[in-house]
Amino acid sequence: MTSGAVYLDHNATAPVCNSARQAVAEALQITGNPSSVHRQGARARQVVDMAREQILGLLGNPEAEVVFTSGGTEANNLALLGSGLPVFASAIEHPSVIEAVRSDGEGPIMIPVDRTGIVALDELDRLLAGVTDRFLVSIMLANNETGVIQPVSEAARLVHDRGGLLHCDAVQGPGKVTVDMDALGADLLTLSAHKFGGPMGVGALVIRKGVEIRAMNLGGGQEGYRRAGTHNLPGIAGFGAAARTIAQSGPFDQGIRDYLEVQCVARGASVIGAQAPRLPNTACLTMPTVSSETQVMALDLEGIAVSAGSACSSGKVGPSHVLAAMGIPPDVASTAIRVSMGTSTQRDEIDRFIAAWTTIYERAHTPARARMAS
Ligand code: PLP
């Protein structure tokens, strides 16, 4: 293995930023439950309230309400199940949306995407045509596998015209693109701290004022009776600090991602979602005939961390529902890897990736006899 690790899996989790590290350490010094009335409780409550403000500052919506959760998965579950409404969701949503099935067995109705990975708004329009009850539509801001950015504000207009609510899973947004809750037209919005420099295990469902959500976690009055359970104080403190840091940082420069794609395409790769607007840090690359699992393992041996395009949360590689929804044939989808960069990613790290990728490609495409002779 070459020395020095190269981390190119920021869409899976991003490194914890300094401000979050410090805020977590400070919160760990506090003894006091944010729900307690004494002054130690009030001190802890201040930390939670400050984090709420920092998160709303990032979203540009001081009027909205933040319900802290254990992460993006729980926030998505809460949005869909807590709304109590019939749900329409794009076919490329995270499993925490797609698998949020109500106790009556009703899961989301799928909205297809086109070949570029963008949700088909004409199909959404058609699906909503016969709907008379109130409903919820869930469309993510950007897809975690391909980086394709979705037309959320257009979808919101369509949904609101018909009297529905719009939920946006914006987990992959902060730190990569602007996440403005009003501009998106979102009534409900999901965030996860560990995707943009905060700690793991904390997230939020942000709720536009006046929108009703019923608790899924029962047994306490925390978060306005919408999420029972003692607050994760250090996590929330780190989440708020990371949100403030992101709100103060400039736009993500996509130059390094574009460089990587040009180099790999010249060597035989193709880029999934290339025709659509995408997150500036994400490249979903296929390597003809070489399985994504083989690529991930071979790159790991070189100290380079990426994900299989189709990696699932169990760590196993399975067929990607995202690539299937885009109409990508299974034999191509099974060769996709996701390379996701951060603001700290350096050009020489990308050069190491390109060199390793090229070696894997050449090894796979050079007949064994020719390899032995050389
Ligand atoms: N939504 C999207 C788009 C994601 O990429 C993820 C994580 O991969 C989640 C939701 C789940 O977030 P968490 O890991 O905080 O549960």
CSV table of C-alpha atoms and ligand atoms in Angstrom, one decimal:
chain,number,residue,atom,x,y,z
A,1,MET,CA,0.0,0.0,0.0
A,2,THR,CA,1.2,3.5,-0.8
A,3,SER,CA,1.7,5.7,2.3
A,4,GLY,CA,-0.9,8.3,3.3
A,5,ALA,CA,-4.6,7.7,3.1
A,6,VAL,CA,-6.7,9.4,0.5
A,7,TYR,CA,-10.3,9.9,1.6
A,8,LEU,CA,-12.7,10.3,-1.2
A,9,ASP,CA,-15.9,9.2,0.5
A,10,HIS,CA,-17.3,12.5,1.8
A,11,ASN,CA,-20.9,11.7,0.8
A,12,ALA,CA,-20.7,8.7,3.2
A,13,THR,CA,-19.4,10.9,6.0
A,14,ALA,CA,-17.3,14.0,6.2
A,15,PRO,CA,-14.4,14.7,8.6
A,16,VAL,CA,-15.4,16.5,11.8
A,17,CYS,CA,-14.5,20.1,11.5
A,18,ASN,CA,-12.5,22.0,14.2
A,19,SER,CA,-15.4,24.1,15.4
A,20,ALA,CA,-17.6,21.0,15.9
A,21,ARG,CA,-14.9,19.2,17.7
A,22,GLN,CA,-14.5,22.1,20.1
A,23,ALA,CA,-18.2,22.5,20.6
A,24,VAL,CA,-18.6,18.8,21.4
A,25,ALA,CA,-15.7,18.9,23.9
A,26,GLU,CA,-17.3,22.0,25.6
A,27,ALA,CA,-20.8,20.4,25.8
A,28,LEU,CA,-19.3,17.3,27.4
A,29,GLN,CA,-18.2,19.6,30.3
A,30,ILE,CA,-21.8,20.5,31.0
A,31,THR,CA,-23.7,18.5,33.6
A,32,GLY,CA,-27.4,19.2,33.2
A,33,ASN,CA,-30.3,17.9,31.2
A,34,PRO,CA,-31.8,20.5,28.8
A,35,SER,CA,-35.2,19.6,30.2
A,36,SER,CA,-34.3,20.3,33.8
A,37,VAL,CA,-35.5,23.6,35.3
A,38,HIS,CA,-32.4,24.3,37.5
A,39,ARG,CA,-29.6,26.5,36.2
A,40,GLN,CA,-27.5,23.6,35.1
A,41,GLY,CA,-30.4,22.5,32.9
A,42,ALA,CA,-30.8,26.1,31.6
A,43,ARG,CA,-27.1,26.1,30.6
A,44,ALA,CA,-27.6,22.9,28.6
A,45,ARG,CA,-30.8,24.3,27.1
A,46,GLN,CA,-28.9,27.4,26.0
A,47,VAL,CA,-26.5,25.1,24.0
A,48,VAL,CA,-29.5,23.4,22.3
A,49,ASP,CA,-31.2,26.8,21.5
A,50,MET,CA,-28.0,28.2,20.1
A,51,ALA,CA,-27.6,25.1,17.8
A,52,ARG,CA,-31.2,25.6,16.6
A,53,GLU,CA,-30.4,29.2,15.6
A,54,GLN,CA,-27.2,28.1,13.9
A,55,ILE,CA,-29.0,25.5,11.9
A,56,LEU,CA,-31.8,27.9,10.9
A,57,GLY,CA,-29.1,30.5,10.0
A,58,LEU,CA,-27.7,28.0,7.5
A,59,LEU,CA,-31.1,27.5,6.0
A,60,GLY,CA,-32.0,31.2,6.0
A,61,ASN,CA,-35.3,30.6,7.7
A,62,PRO,CA,-35.4,31.9,11.3
A,63,GLU,CA,-39.1,31.1,11.6
A,64,ALA,CA,-38.9,27.4,11.0
A,65,GLU,CA,-38.8,24.8,13.8
A,66,VAL,CA,-35.9,22.4,14.3
A,67,VAL,CA,-36.7,18.9,15.7
A,68,PHE,CA,-33.5,17.2,16.7
A,69,THR,CA,-33.2,13.5,15.8
A,70,SER,CA,-30.6,10.8,15.7
A,71,GLY,CA,-29.7,11.6,12.1
A,72,GLY,CA,-31.1,11.8,8.6
A,73,THR,CA,-32.7,8.4,8.6
A,74,GLU,CA,-34.8,9.2,11.7
A,75,ALA,CA,-35.7,12.7,10.3
A,76,ASN,CA,-36.9,11.2,7.0
A,77,ASN,CA,-38.9,8.5,8.9
A,78,LEU,CA,-40.5,11.3,11.0
A,79,ALA,CA,-41.3,13.5,8.1
A,80,LEU,CA,-43.1,10.7,6.2
A,81,LEU,CA,-44.7,8.7,9.0
A,82,GLY,CA,-45.3,11.7,11.3
A,83,SER,CA,-47.2,13.6,8.6
A,84,GLY,CA,-49.8,10.9,8.5
A,85,LEU,CA,-50.4,11.7,4.8
A,86,PRO,CA,-50.2,9.6,1.7
A,87,VAL,CA,-46.7,9.9,0.3
A,88,PHE,CA,-45.3,10.3,-3.2
A,89,ALA,CA,-41.5,9.9,-3.4
A,90,SER,CA,-38.9,9.9,-6.2
A,91,ALA,CA,-37.6,6.5,-7.1
A,92,ILE,CA,-34.0,7.6,-6.2
A,93,GLU,CA,-34.7,8.6,-2.6
A,94,HIS,CA,-32.6,7.2,0.3
A,95,PRO,CA,-34.0,3.9,1.7
A,96,SER,CA,-35.1,5.8,4.8
A,97,VAL,CA,-37.7,7.5,2.6
A,98,ILE,CA,-38.5,4.6,0.3
A,99,GLU,CA,-38.9,2.1,3.2
A,100,ALA,CA,-40.9,4.3,5.4
A,101,VAL,CA,-44.1,2.2,5.4
A,102,ARG,CA,-47.0,3.2,7.6
A,103,SER,CA,-48.6,0.8,10.1
A,104,ASP,CA,-51.5,0.3,7.6
A,105,GLY,CA,-48.9,-1.1,5.1
A,106,GLU,CA,-49.0,2.0,2.8
A,107,GLY,CA,-45.6,2.9,1.5
A,108,PRO,CA,-44.7,5.8,-0.8
A,109,ILE,CA,-45.9,5.8,-4.4
A,110,MET,CA,-42.8,6.1,-6.6
A,111,ILE,CA,-42.2,9.0,-9.0
A,112,PRO,CA,-39.9,7.9,-11.8
A,113,VAL,CA,-36.7,9.7,-12.9
A,114,ASP,CA,-35.5,10.3,-16.4
A,115,ARG,CA,-32.3,8.8,-17.9
A,116,THR,CA,-30.2,11.7,-16.5
A,117,GLY,CA,-31.4,11.0,-13.0
A,118,ILE,CA,-33.8,13.9,-12.7
A,119,VAL,CA,-37.2,13.4,-11.2
A,120,ALA,CA,-39.9,13.5,-13.9
A,121,LEU,CA,-42.1,16.4,-13.0
A,122,ASP,CA,-44.6,15.6,-15.8
A,123,GLU,CA,-45.0,12.2,-14.2
A,124,LEU,CA,-45.5,13.8,-10.8
A,125,ASP,CA,-48.2,16.0,-12.3
A,126,ARG,CA,-49.9,13.0,-13.8
A,127,LEU,CA,-49.8,11.1,-10.5
A,128,LEU,CA,-51.3,14.0,-8.6
A,129,ALA,CA,-54.0,14.6,-11.1
A,130,GLY,CA,-56.6,12.3,-9.4
A,131,VAL,CA,-55.6,13.0,-5.8
A,132,THR,CA,-58.3,14.6,-3.7
A,133,ASP,CA,-56.9,14.1,-0.1
A,134,ARG,CA,-54.0,16.1,1.3
A,135,PHE,CA,-50.7,14.5,0.5
A,136,LEU,CA,-46.9,14.7,0.9
A,137,VAL,CA,-44.3,14.6,-1.8
A,138,SER,CA,-40.7,13.7,-0.9
A,139,ILE,CA,-37.9,14.8,-3.2
A,140,MET,CA,-34.2,14.9,-2.3
A,141,LEU,CA,-32.1,17.9,-2.9
A,142,ALA,CA,-29.3,15.9,-4.5
A,143,ASN,CA,-28.7,12.2,-4.9
A,144,ASN,CA,-26.1,10.6,-2.7
A,145,GLU,CA,-24.8,8.2,-5.4
A,146,THR,CA,-24.8,10.3,-8.5
A,147,GLY,CA,-24.8,13.8,-7.1
A,148,VAL,CA,-27.7,14.7,-9.4
A,149,ILE,CA,-29.5,17.8,-8.2
A,150,GLN,CA,-33.3,17.7,-8.2
A,151,PRO,CA,-35.7,20.4,-9.3
A,152,VAL,CA,-37.1,20.8,-5.8
A,153,SER,CA,-38.5,24.3,-6.1
A,154,GLU,CA,-40.4,23.4,-9.3
A,155,ALA,CA,-41.8,20.3,-7.6
A,156,ALA,CA,-42.8,22.4,-4.6
A,157,ARG,CA,-44.8,24.8,-6.8
A,158,LEU,CA,-46.6,21.9,-8.4
A,159,VAL,CA,-47.3,20.3,-5.0
A,160,HIS,CA,-48.5,23.6,-3.3
A,161,ASP,CA,-50.8,24.4,-6.3
A,162,ARG,CA,-52.6,21.1,-5.5
A,163,GLY,CA,-52.6,21.7,-1.7
A,164,GLY,CA,-49.9,19.2,-0.7
A,165,LEU,CA,-46.8,19.4,1.4
A,166,LEU,CA,-43.2,19.1,0.1
A,167,HIS,CA,-40.5,17.3,2.1
A,168,CYS,CA,-36.9,17.6,0.9
A,169,ASP,CA,-34.1,15.3,2.1
A,170,ALA,CA,-31.3,17.9,1.9
A,171,VAL,CA,-28.8,15.6,3.6
A,172,GLN,CA,-26.2,15.9,0.8
A,173,GLY,CA,-26.6,19.6,0.3
A,174,PRO,CA,-24.8,21.6,3.1
A,175,GLY,CA,-21.1,22.3,2.3
A,176,LYS,CA,-21.6,21.6,-1.4
A,177,VAL,CA,-24.5,23.8,-2.5
A,178,THR,CA,-26.6,26.5,-0.9
A,179,VAL,CA,-29.6,25.1,1.1
A,180,ASP,CA,-32.2,27.8,1.3
A,181,MET,CA,-35.5,26.4,2.7
A,182,ASP,CA,-37.7,29.2,1.3
A,183,ALA,CA,-36.1,29.1,-2.1
A,184,LEU,CA,-36.6,25.3,-2.2
A,185,GLY,CA,-40.2,25.8,-1.1
A,186,ALA,CA,-39.8,23.0,1.4
A,187,ASP,CA,-42.4,22.5,4.2
A,188,LEU,CA,-40.2,19.8,5.8
A,189,LEU,CA,-36.4,19.4,5.4
A,190,THR,CA,-34.0,16.8,6.6
A,191,LEU,CA,-30.4,17.4,7.7
A,192,SER,CA,-27.7,15.1,9.0
A,193,ALA,CA,-24.7,16.6,10.9
A,194,HIS,CA,-22.1,14.0,9.9
A,195,LYS,CA,-22.4,14.8,6.2
A,196,PHE,CA,-21.0,18.3,6.6
A,197,GLY,CA,-18.5,18.3,9.5
A,198,GLY,CA,-20.6,17.6,12.5
A,199,PRO,CA,-20.6,14.4,14.6
A,200,MET,CA,-22.4,11.2,13.6
A,201,GLY,CA,-25.8,10.3,15.2
A,202,VAL,CA,-27.5,13.6,15.1
A,203,GLY,CA,-29.7,15.3,12.6
A,204,ALA,CA,-32.9,17.3,12.3
A,205,LEU,CA,-36.2,17.6,10.7
A,206,VAL,CA,-36.8,21.2,10.1
A,207,ILE,CA,-40.5,22.1,10.0
A,208,ARG,CA,-42.1,25.2,8.4
A,209,LYS,CA,-44.1,27.0,11.0
A,210,GLY,CA,-47.7,25.7,11.1
A,211,VAL,CA,-47.0,22.3,9.6
A,212,GLU,CA,-48.1,19.5,11.9
A,213,ILE,CA,-46.0,16.4,12.6
A,214,ARG,CA,-46.9,13.7,15.0
A,215,ALA,CA,-44.1,12.1,17.2
A,216,MET,CA,-42.8,8.7,16.3
A,217,ASN,CA,-40.7,8.4,19.5
A,218,LEU,CA,-43.1,8.5,22.4
A,219,GLY,CA,-42.6,9.1,26.1
A,220,GLY,CA,-41.5,12.6,26.7
A,221,GLY,CA,-42.3,16.2,25.9
A,222,GLN,CA,-39.0,17.1,24.3
A,223,GLU,CA,-39.0,19.0,21.0
A,224,GLY,CA,-42.5,20.2,21.4
A,225,TYR,CA,-43.8,16.6,21.9
A,226,ARG,CA,-42.5,15.7,18.4
A,227,ARG,CA,-39.5,13.6,19.4
A,228,ALA,CA,-39.3,12.2,22.9
A,229,GLY,CA,-36.0,11.4,24.5
A,230,THR,CA,-33.2,13.3,26.2
A,231,HIS,CA,-31.3,15.5,23.8
A,232,ASN,CA,-27.9,14.4,22.5
A,233,LEU,CA,-26.2,17.5,23.9
A,234,PRO,CA,-22.7,17.1,22.6
A,235,GLY,CA,-24.0,16.0,19.2
A,236,ILE,CA,-26.4,18.9,18.9
A,237,ALA,CA,-23.6,21.3,19.9
A,238,GLY,CA,-21.3,19.9,17.2
A,239,PHE,CA,-24.1,20.0,14.7
A,240,GLY,CA,-24.8,23.7,15.4
A,241,ALA,CA,-21.1,24.6,15.2
A,242,ALA,CA,-20.7,22.7,11.9
A,243,ALA,CA,-23.8,24.5,10.5
A,244,ARG,CA,-22.3,27.9,11.4
A,245,THR,CA,-19.0,27.0,9.8
A,246,ILE,CA,-20.7,25.9,6.6
A,247,ALA,CA,-22.8,29.1,6.6
A,248,GLN,CA,-19.7,31.2,6.7
A,249,SER,CA,-17.7,29.3,4.1
A,250,GLY,CA,-17.6,30.1,0.3
A,251,PRO,CA,-18.9,27.9,-2.5
A,252,PHE,CA,-17.4,24.5,-3.2
A,253,ASP,CA,-14.9,24.6,-6.2
A,254,GLN,CA,-15.8,21.8,-8.6
A,255,GLY,CA,-12.5,22.2,-10.6
A,256,ILE,CA,-10.9,19.2,-8.9
A,257,ARG,CA,-13.9,16.9,-9.6
A,258,ASP,CA,-14.0,18.0,-13.2
A,259,TYR,CA,-10.3,17.3,-13.6
A,260,LEU,CA,-10.8,13.8,-12.2
A,261,GLU,CA,-13.6,13.1,-14.6
A,262,VAL,CA,-11.8,14.3,-17.7
A,263,GLN,CA,-8.8,12.2,-16.8
A,264,CYS,CA,-10.8,9.0,-16.1
A,265,VAL,CA,-13.0,9.5,-19.2
A,266,ALA,CA,-9.9,9.8,-21.4
A,267,ARG,CA,-8.8,6.4,-19.9
A,268,GLY,CA,-12.2,4.6,-20.6
A,269,ALA,CA,-14.6,5.6,-17.8
A,270,SER,CA,-18.0,7.0,-18.2
A,271,VAL,CA,-19.7,9.4,-15.8
A,272,ILE,CA,-23.2,8.7,-14.7
A,273,GLY,CA,-25.5,11.7,-14.5
A,274,ALA,CA,-23.1,13.8,-16.5
A,275,GLN,CA,-25.9,15.5,-18.5
A,276,ALA,CA,-27.6,16.8,-15.3
A,277,PRO,CA,-26.7,19.5,-12.8
A,278,ARG,CA,-24.7,17.8,-10.1
A,279,LEU,CA,-23.1,18.4,-6.7
A,280,PRO,CA,-19.7,19.9,-7.3
A,281,ASN,CA,-17.9,17.2,-5.3
A,282,THR,CA,-19.4,14.0,-6.6
A,283,ALA,CA,-18.3,11.7,-9.5
A,284,CYS,CA,-20.1,8.4,-10.2
A,285,LEU,CA,-17.7,6.5,-12.6
A,286,THR,CA,-18.0,3.2,-14.4
A,287,MET,CA,-15.1,1.0,-15.3
A,288,PRO,CA,-16.1,-1.3,-18.1
A,289,THR,CA,-16.2,-5.0,-17.0
A,290,VAL,CA,-14.7,-4.5,-13.6
A,291,SER,CA,-17.1,-4.8,-10.7
A,292,SER,CA,-17.4,-2.0,-8.3
A,293,GLU,CA,-16.6,-4.3,-5.4
A,294,THR,CA,-13.3,-5.2,-7.1
A,295,GLN,CA,-12.5,-1.5,-7.7
A,296,VAL,CA,-13.3,-0.5,-4.1
A,297,MET,CA,-11.1,-3.3,-2.7
A,298,ALA,CA,-8.2,-2.6,-5.1
A,299,LEU,CA,-8.3,1.1,-4.4
A,300,ASP,CA,-8.4,0.4,-0.7
A,301,LEU,CA,-5.2,-1.6,-1.0
A,302,GLU,CA,-3.7,1.6,-2.4
A,303,GLY,CA,-5.0,3.6,0.6
A,304,ILE,CA,-7.8,5.2,-1.4
A,305,ALA,CA,-11.3,5.2,0.1
A,306,VAL,CA,-14.3,5.4,-2.2
A,307,SER,CA,-17.7,3.7,-2.2
A,308,ALA,CA,-19.3,1.3,-4.6
A,309,GLY,CA,-22.1,3.2,-6.5
A,310,SER,CA,-24.4,0.6,-5.1
A,311,ALA,CA,-23.0,0.2,-1.6
A,312,CYS,CA,-25.8,-0.3,1.0
A,313,SER,CA,-25.8,0.4,4.7
A,314,SER,CA,-24.9,-3.1,5.6
A,315,GLY,CA,-21.5,-2.6,3.9
A,316,LYS,CA,-22.5,-5.2,1.2
A,317,VAL,CA,-22.6,-4.2,-2.5
A,318,GLY,CA,-26.1,-4.8,-3.9
A,319,PRO,CA,-27.9,-3.6,-7.0
A,320,SER,CA,-28.4,0.2,-6.9
A,321,HIS,CA,-32.1,1.2,-7.0
A,322,VAL,CA,-30.8,4.7,-8.1
A,323,LEU,CA,-29.0,3.5,-11.1
A,324,ALA,CA,-31.8,1.0,-12.0
A,325,ALA,CA,-34.3,3.9,-11.8
A,326,MET,CA,-32.2,5.8,-14.3
A,327,GLY,CA,-32.5,2.8,-16.7
A,328,ILE,CA,-28.8,1.9,-16.5
A,329,PRO,CA,-28.4,-1.8,-17.4
A,330,PRO,CA,-27.3,-4.0,-14.4
A,331,ASP,CA,-24.0,-5.0,-16.1
A,332,VAL,CA,-23.0,-1.3,-16.3
A,333,ALA,CA,-24.5,-0.3,-12.9
A,334,SER,CA,-22.5,-3.1,-11.2
A,335,THR,CA,-19.2,-1.3,-12.4
A,336,ALA,CA,-20.0,2.1,-10.8
A,337,ILE,CA,-18.1,3.6,-8.0
A,338,ARG,CA,-18.7,6.9,-6.2
A,339,VAL,CA,-15.9,9.3,-5.7
A,340,SER,CA,-16.8,12.2,-3.4
A,341,MET,CA,-14.5,15.0,-2.4
A,342,GLY,CA,-14.3,17.6,0.3
A,343,THR,CA,-12.9,21.1,0.5
A,344,SER,CA,-9.7,19.6,1.9
A,345,THR,CA,-9.1,17.3,-1.1
A,346,GLN,CA,-5.8,18.1,-2.8
A,347,ARG,CA,-4.9,17.8,-6.5
A,348,ASP,CA,-2.1,15.3,-5.7
A,349,GLU,CA,-4.6,13.0,-4.0
A,350,ILE,CA,-6.7,13.1,-7.2
A,351,ASP,CA,-3.6,12.2,-9.2
A,352,ARG,CA,-3.0,9.2,-6.9
A,353,PHE,CA,-6.6,8.1,-7.5
A,354,ILE,CA,-6.3,8.5,-11.3
A,355,ALA,CA,-3.0,6.5,-11.3
A,356,ALA,CA,-4.5,3.7,-9.2
A,357,TRP,CA,-7.7,3.7,-11.3
A,358,THR,CA,-5.7,3.4,-14.5
A,359,THR,CA,-3.6,0.5,-13.1
A,360,ILE,CA,-6.8,-1.4,-12.2
A,361,TYR,CA,-8.3,-0.7,-15.6
A,362,GLU,CA,-5.2,-1.8,-17.5
A,363,ARG,CA,-4.8,-4.9,-15.4
A,364,ALA,CA,-8.3,-5.9,-16.2
A,365,HIS,CA,-8.1,-5.2,-19.9
A,366,THR,CA,-4.6,-6.6,-20.6
A,367,PRO,CA,-4.6,-10.4,-21.4
A,368,ALA,CA,-2.8,-12.4,-18.8
A,369,ARG,CA,-0.2,-13.6,-21.4
A,370,ALA,CA,0.7,-10.1,-22.4
A,371,ARG,CA,1.0,-9.1,-18.7
A,372,MET,CA,3.4,-12.1,-18.1
A,373,ALA,CA,5.5,-11.2,-21.2
A,374,SER,CA,5.9,-7.6,-20.1
B,1,PLP,N1,-30.5,10.8,3.1
B,1,PLP,C1,-29.4,10.8,2.3
B,1,PLP,C2,-29.6,11.4,0.9
B,1,PLP,C3,-28.2,10.2,2.7
B,1,PLP,O1,-27.2,10.2,1.8
B,1,PLP,C4,-28.1,9.6,4.0
B,1,PLP,C5,-26.9,9.0,4.4
B,1,PLP,O2,-26.2,8.4,3.6
B,1,PLP,C6,-29.3,9.7,4.8
B,1,PLP,C7,-30.4,10.3,4.3
B,1,PLP,C8,-29.2,9.1,6.2
B,1,PLP,O3,-28.5,9.9,7.1
B,1,PLP,P1,-27.9,9.4,8.5
B,1,PLP,O4,-26.7,8.7,8.1
B,1,PLP,O5,-27.7,10.6,9.3
B,1,PLP,O6,-29.0,8.5,9.1
